[in-house]
Coordinates of C-alpha atoms in Angstrom, one line a residue:
X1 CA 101.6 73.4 77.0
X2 CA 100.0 72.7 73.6
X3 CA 98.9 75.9 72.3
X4 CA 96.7 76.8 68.8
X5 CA 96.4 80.4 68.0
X6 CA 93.6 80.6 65.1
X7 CA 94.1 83.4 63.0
X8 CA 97.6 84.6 61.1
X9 CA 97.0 88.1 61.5
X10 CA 99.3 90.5 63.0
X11 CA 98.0 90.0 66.6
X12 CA 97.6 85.9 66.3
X13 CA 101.2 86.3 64.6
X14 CA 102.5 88.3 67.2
X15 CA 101.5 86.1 69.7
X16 CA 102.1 82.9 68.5
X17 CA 105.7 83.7 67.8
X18 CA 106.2 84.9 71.3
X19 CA 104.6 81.6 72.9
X20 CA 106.3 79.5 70.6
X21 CA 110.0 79.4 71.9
X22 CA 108.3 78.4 75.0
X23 CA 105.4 76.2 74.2
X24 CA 104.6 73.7 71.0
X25 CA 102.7 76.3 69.5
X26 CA 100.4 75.8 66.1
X27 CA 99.4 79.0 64.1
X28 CA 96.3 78.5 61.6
X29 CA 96.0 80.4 58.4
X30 CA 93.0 80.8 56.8
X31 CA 94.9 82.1 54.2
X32 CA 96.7 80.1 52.2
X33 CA 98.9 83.1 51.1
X34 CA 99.8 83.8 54.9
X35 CA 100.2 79.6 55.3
X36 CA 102.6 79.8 52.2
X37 CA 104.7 82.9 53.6
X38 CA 105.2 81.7 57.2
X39 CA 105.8 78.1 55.9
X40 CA 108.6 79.0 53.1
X41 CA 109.5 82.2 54.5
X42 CA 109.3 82.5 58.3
X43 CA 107.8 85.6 57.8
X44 CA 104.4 87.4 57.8
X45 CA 105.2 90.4 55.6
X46 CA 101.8 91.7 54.9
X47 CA 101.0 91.9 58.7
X48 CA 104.6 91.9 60.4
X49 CA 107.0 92.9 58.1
X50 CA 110.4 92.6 58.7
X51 CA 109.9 90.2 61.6
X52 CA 112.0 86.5 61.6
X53 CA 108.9 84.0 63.1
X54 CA 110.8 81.2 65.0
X55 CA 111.9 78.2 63.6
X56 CA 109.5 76.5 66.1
X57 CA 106.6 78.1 65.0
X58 CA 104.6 75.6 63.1
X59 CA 101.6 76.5 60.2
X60 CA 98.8 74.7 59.0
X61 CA 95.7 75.3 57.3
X62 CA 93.6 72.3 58.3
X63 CA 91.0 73.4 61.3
X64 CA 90.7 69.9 62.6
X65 CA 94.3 69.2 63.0
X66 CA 94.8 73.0 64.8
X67 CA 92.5 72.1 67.2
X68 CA 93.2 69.1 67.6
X69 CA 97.1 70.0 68.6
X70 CA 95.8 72.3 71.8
X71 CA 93.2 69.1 72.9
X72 CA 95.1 69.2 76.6
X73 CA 96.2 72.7 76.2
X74 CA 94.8 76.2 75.0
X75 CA 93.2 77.7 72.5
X76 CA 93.8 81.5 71.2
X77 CA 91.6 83.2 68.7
X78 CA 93.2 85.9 66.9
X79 CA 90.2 87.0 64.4
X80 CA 88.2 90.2 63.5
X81 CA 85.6 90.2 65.7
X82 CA 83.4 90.4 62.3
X83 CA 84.8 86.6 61.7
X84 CA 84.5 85.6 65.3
X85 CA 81.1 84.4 65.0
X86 CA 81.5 81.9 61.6
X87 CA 84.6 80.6 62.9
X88 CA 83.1 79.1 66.4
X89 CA 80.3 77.9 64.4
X90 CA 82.5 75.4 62.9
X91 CA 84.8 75.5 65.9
X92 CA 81.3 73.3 67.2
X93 CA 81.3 70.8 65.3
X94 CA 85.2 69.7 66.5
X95 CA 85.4 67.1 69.5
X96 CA 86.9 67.7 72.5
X97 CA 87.1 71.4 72.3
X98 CA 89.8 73.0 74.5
X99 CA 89.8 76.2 76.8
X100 CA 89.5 79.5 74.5
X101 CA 90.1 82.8 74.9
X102 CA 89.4 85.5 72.2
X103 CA 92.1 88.7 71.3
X104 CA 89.7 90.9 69.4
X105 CA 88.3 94.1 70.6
X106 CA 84.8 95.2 68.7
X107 CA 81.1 94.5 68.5
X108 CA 79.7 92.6 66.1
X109 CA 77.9 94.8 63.5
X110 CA 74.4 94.1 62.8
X111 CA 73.9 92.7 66.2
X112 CA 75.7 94.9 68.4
X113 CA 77.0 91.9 70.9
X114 CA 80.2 91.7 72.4
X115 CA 82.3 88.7 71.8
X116 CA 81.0 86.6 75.3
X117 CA 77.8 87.2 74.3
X118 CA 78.3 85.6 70.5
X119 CA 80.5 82.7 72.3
X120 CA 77.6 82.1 74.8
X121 CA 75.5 81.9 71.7
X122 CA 77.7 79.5 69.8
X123 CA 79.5 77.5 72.4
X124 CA 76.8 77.9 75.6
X125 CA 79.0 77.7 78.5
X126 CA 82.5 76.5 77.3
X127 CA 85.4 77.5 79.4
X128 CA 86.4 81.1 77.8
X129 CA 87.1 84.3 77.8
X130 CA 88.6 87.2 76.5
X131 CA 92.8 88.8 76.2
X132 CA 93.2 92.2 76.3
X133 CA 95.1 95.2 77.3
X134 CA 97.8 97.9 76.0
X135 CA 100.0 95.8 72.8
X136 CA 100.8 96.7 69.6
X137 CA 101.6 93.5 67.7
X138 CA 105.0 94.3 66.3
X139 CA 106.4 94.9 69.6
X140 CA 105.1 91.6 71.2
X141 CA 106.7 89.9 68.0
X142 CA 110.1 91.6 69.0
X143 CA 109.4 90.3 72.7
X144 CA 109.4 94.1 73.8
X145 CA 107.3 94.1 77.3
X146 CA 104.1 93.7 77.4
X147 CA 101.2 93.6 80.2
X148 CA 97.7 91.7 79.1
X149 CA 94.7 90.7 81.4
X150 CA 92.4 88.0 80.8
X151 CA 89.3 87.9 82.4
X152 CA 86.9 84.7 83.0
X153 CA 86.7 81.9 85.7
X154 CA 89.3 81.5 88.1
X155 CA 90.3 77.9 86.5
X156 CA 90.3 80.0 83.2
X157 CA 92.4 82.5 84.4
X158 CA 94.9 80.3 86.2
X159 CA 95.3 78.4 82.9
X160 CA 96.4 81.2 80.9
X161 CA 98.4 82.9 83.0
X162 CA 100.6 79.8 83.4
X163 CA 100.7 79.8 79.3
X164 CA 101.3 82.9 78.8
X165 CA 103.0 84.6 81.6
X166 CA 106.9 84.7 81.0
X167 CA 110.0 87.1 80.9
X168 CA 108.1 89.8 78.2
X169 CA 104.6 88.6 78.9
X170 CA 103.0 90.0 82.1
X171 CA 99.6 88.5 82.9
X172 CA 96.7 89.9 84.7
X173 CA 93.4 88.5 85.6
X174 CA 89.8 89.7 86.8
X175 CA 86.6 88.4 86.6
X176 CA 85.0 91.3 84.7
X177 CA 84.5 89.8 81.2
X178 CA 82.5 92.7 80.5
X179 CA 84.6 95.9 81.3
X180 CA 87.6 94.0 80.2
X181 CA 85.4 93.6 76.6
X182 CA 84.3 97.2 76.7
X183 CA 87.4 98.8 77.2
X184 CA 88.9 97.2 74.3
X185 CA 86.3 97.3 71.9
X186 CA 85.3 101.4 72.9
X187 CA 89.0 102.5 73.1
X188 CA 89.0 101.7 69.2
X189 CA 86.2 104.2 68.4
X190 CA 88.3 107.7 70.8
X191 CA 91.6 106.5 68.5
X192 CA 89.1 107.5 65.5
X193 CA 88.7 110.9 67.1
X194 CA 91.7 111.4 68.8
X195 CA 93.4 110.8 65.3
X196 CA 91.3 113.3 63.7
X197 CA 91.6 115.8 66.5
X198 CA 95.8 115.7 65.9
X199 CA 95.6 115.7 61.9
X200 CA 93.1 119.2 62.8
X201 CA 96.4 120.3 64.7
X202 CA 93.9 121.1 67.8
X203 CA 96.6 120.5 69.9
X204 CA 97.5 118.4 73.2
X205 CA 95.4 119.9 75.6
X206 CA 92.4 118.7 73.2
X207 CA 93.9 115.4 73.0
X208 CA 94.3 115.1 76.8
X209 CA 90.7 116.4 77.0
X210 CA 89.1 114.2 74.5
X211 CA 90.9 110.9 76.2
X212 CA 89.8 112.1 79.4
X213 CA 86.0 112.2 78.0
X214 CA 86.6 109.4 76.1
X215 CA 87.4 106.9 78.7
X216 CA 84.0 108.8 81.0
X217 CA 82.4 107.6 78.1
X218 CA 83.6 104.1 78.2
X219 CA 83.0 103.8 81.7
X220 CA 79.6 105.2 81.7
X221 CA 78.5 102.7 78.9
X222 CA 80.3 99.9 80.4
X223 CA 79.1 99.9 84.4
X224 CA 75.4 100.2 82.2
X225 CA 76.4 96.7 80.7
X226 CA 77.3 95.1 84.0
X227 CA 81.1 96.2 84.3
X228 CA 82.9 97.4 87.4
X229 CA 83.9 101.0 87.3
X230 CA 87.3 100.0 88.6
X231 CA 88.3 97.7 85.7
X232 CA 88.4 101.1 83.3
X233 CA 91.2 102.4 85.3
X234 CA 93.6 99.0 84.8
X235 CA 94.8 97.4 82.0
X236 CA 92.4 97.0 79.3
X237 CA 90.8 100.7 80.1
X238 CA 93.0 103.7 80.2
X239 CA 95.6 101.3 79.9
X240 CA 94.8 100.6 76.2
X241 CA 93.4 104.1 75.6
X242 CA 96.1 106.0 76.0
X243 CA 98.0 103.7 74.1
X244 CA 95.6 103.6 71.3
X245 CA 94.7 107.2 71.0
X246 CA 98.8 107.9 70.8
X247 CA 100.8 105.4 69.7
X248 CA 101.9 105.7 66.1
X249 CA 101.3 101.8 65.5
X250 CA 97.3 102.2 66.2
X251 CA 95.4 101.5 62.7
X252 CA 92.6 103.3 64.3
X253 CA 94.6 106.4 65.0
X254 CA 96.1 106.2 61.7
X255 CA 92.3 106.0 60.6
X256 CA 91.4 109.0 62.5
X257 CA 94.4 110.6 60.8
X258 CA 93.5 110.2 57.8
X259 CA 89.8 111.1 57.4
X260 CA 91.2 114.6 59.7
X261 CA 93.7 115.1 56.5
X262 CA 90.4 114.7 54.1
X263 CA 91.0 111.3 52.9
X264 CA 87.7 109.3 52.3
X265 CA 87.1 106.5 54.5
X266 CA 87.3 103.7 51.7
X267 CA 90.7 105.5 51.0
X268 CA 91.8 105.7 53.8
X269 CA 91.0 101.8 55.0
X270 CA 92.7 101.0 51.0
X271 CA 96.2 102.7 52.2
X272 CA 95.9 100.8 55.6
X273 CA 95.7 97.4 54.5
X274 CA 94.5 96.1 58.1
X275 CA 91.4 95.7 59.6
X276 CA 90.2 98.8 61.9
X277 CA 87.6 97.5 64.4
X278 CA 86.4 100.9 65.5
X279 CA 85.4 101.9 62.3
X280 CA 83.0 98.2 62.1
X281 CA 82.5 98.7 66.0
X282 CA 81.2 102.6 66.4
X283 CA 77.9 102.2 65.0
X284 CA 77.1 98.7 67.1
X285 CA 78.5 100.8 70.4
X286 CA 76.2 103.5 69.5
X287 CA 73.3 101.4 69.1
X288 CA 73.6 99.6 72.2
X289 CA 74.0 102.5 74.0
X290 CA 71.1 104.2 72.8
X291 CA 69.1 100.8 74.0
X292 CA 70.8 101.3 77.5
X293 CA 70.2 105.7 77.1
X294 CA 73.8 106.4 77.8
X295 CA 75.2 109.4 76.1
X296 CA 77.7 108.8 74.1
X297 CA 78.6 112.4 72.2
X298 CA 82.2 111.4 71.0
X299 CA 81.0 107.8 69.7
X300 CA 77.9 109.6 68.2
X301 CA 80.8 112.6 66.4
X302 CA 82.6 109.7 65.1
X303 CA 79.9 107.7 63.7
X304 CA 78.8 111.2 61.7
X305 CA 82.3 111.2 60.2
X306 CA 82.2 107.5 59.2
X307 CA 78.8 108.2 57.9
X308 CA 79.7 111.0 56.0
X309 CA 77.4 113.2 57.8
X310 CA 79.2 115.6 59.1
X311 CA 83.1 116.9 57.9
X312 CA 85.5 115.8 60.3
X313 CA 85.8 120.1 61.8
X314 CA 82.1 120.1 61.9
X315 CA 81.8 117.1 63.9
X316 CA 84.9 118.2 66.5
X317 CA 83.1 121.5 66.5
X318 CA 79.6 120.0 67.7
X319 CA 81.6 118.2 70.8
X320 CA 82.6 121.9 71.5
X321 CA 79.9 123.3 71.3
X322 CA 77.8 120.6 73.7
X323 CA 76.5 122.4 77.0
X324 CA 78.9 122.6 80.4
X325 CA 78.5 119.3 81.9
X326 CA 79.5 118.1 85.7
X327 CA 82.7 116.3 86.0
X328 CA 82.3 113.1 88.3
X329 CA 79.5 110.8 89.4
X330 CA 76.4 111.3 87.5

């Protein structure tokens, strides 16, 4: 199958080199440093270093002709959510649009919409949908196992999962666009404070305790939405928690981290080098939960840290101070 990933990232990267000893797979680079590297180099250094892209793998920099290689096949976007929006705006003016399904996790800033809702609004009702679940980039690039789910239409569904599904890729499908999105874009925001709760050296019974919350949290704001309760307990919802709030490859654990060790956040994003979406996501989360009067108290403790409202100890010490709450069904 003809496949386009659009974005040379670390994710489309990573992806694109595991489809393409499989598939005739085209990676786009906005960048013409990251078209350069991958072209001359085979590598990606400043988002996979150390990784050999196979010889297969083919670069370009020309939209038209990307999309135009994945016409009978599938399309992959691999953008910031922040970017996600522009890019399907000129995605609309290209013929013959292919199937599409998105890999970032976030809300869009000043809008606070998840990524269907800015493709419904740019592409109406296109065939799409979104990729998620528990994967850090580098180990999909090393074709480590790895368990995804995408979520849309069964046509949709049945289409990737006969792209993608293979000896390191295991694919899933639901149709719950919405807890699929809201799992991966929320799970962002607890790796902010589960980071900052290890660099206070609170210790792993607070970490196990502010996952636990964290993912009542998520599923309280995402069966407001629309989602199914269920979906949090798969995949692309403690699934991707746990593996964001601990694994020492998450950028926004490493964010968390950092601001717990006193760092300010535009240091701390400077010594990254990546893009974070829970630090561009918390705010939209909290504001959409407000419109839906969910309580989000860890989103709200973050969001006072990133605002630089409250010191990263005062804002741990107001989630411990909050009143005794019911466990369970609300």
């Amino acid at each position: 199958m003809h496949i386009t990933v659009l974005g040379a990232g670390a994710w489309g990267t990573a992806l694109a080199a595991a489809l393409a000893p499989r598939h005739p797979v085209l990676l786009w680079a906005r960048s013409g440093a990251a078209l350069a590297s991958v072209t001359a180099t085979r590598r990606n250094e400043r988002y996979l270093p150390g990784i050999e892209l196979p010889a297969a793998l083919q670069c370009t920099g020309d939209l038209t002709a990307a999309v135009a290689h994945a016409r009978h096949g599938l399309l992959l976007i691999a953008t910031p959510t922040a970017a996600l929006r522009e890019l399907l705006r000129q995605l609309r003016g290209i013929a013959a649009l292919p199937p599409l399904v998105w890999l970032c996790k976030g809300l869009e800033g000043v809008s606070a919409a998840m990524a269907h809702e800015i493709v419904r609004d740019e592409l109406g009702g296109h065939p799409a949908g979104p990729l998620s679940g528990p994967s850090f980039a580098q180990e999909v690039a090393k074709g480590l196992p790895t368990a995804l789910a995408v979520a849309g239409d069964d046509p949709l569904c049945r289409l990737v999962t006969e792209a993608l599904h293979g000896p390191a890729l295991r694919i899933y499908s639901t149709h719950d666009v919405v807890g699929v999105e809201v799992g991966g874009a929320v799970k962002n925001v607890m790796a902010i404070a589960t980071g900052i709760c290890d660099a206070l050296e609170l210790g792993h019974n607070a970490r196990a305790a502010l996952i636990t919350r964290g993912l009542a949290e998520i599923t309280r704001f995402g069966v407001a939405l629309g989602a199914q309760a269920q979906t949090f307990m798969g995949l692309t919802g403690v699934g991707d928690l746990i593996l964001t709030c601990t694994g020492e490859l998450s950028r926004n654990r490493q964010v968390g981290l950092m601001l717990g060790r006193g760092l300010p956040l535009k240091e701390a994003l400077d010594r990254l080098g990546h893009v974070a979406e829970g630090v561009w996501s918390a705010a939209a989360v909290r504001s959409r939960a407000a419109s839906l009067g969910v309580r989000m108290p860890i989103t709200e403790a973050v969001c006072a840290v990133l605002e630089e409202r409250a010191s990263p100890r005062q804002a741990l010490d107001g989630l411990l101070a909050r009143q005794p709450q019911r466990e369970g069904p609300e």
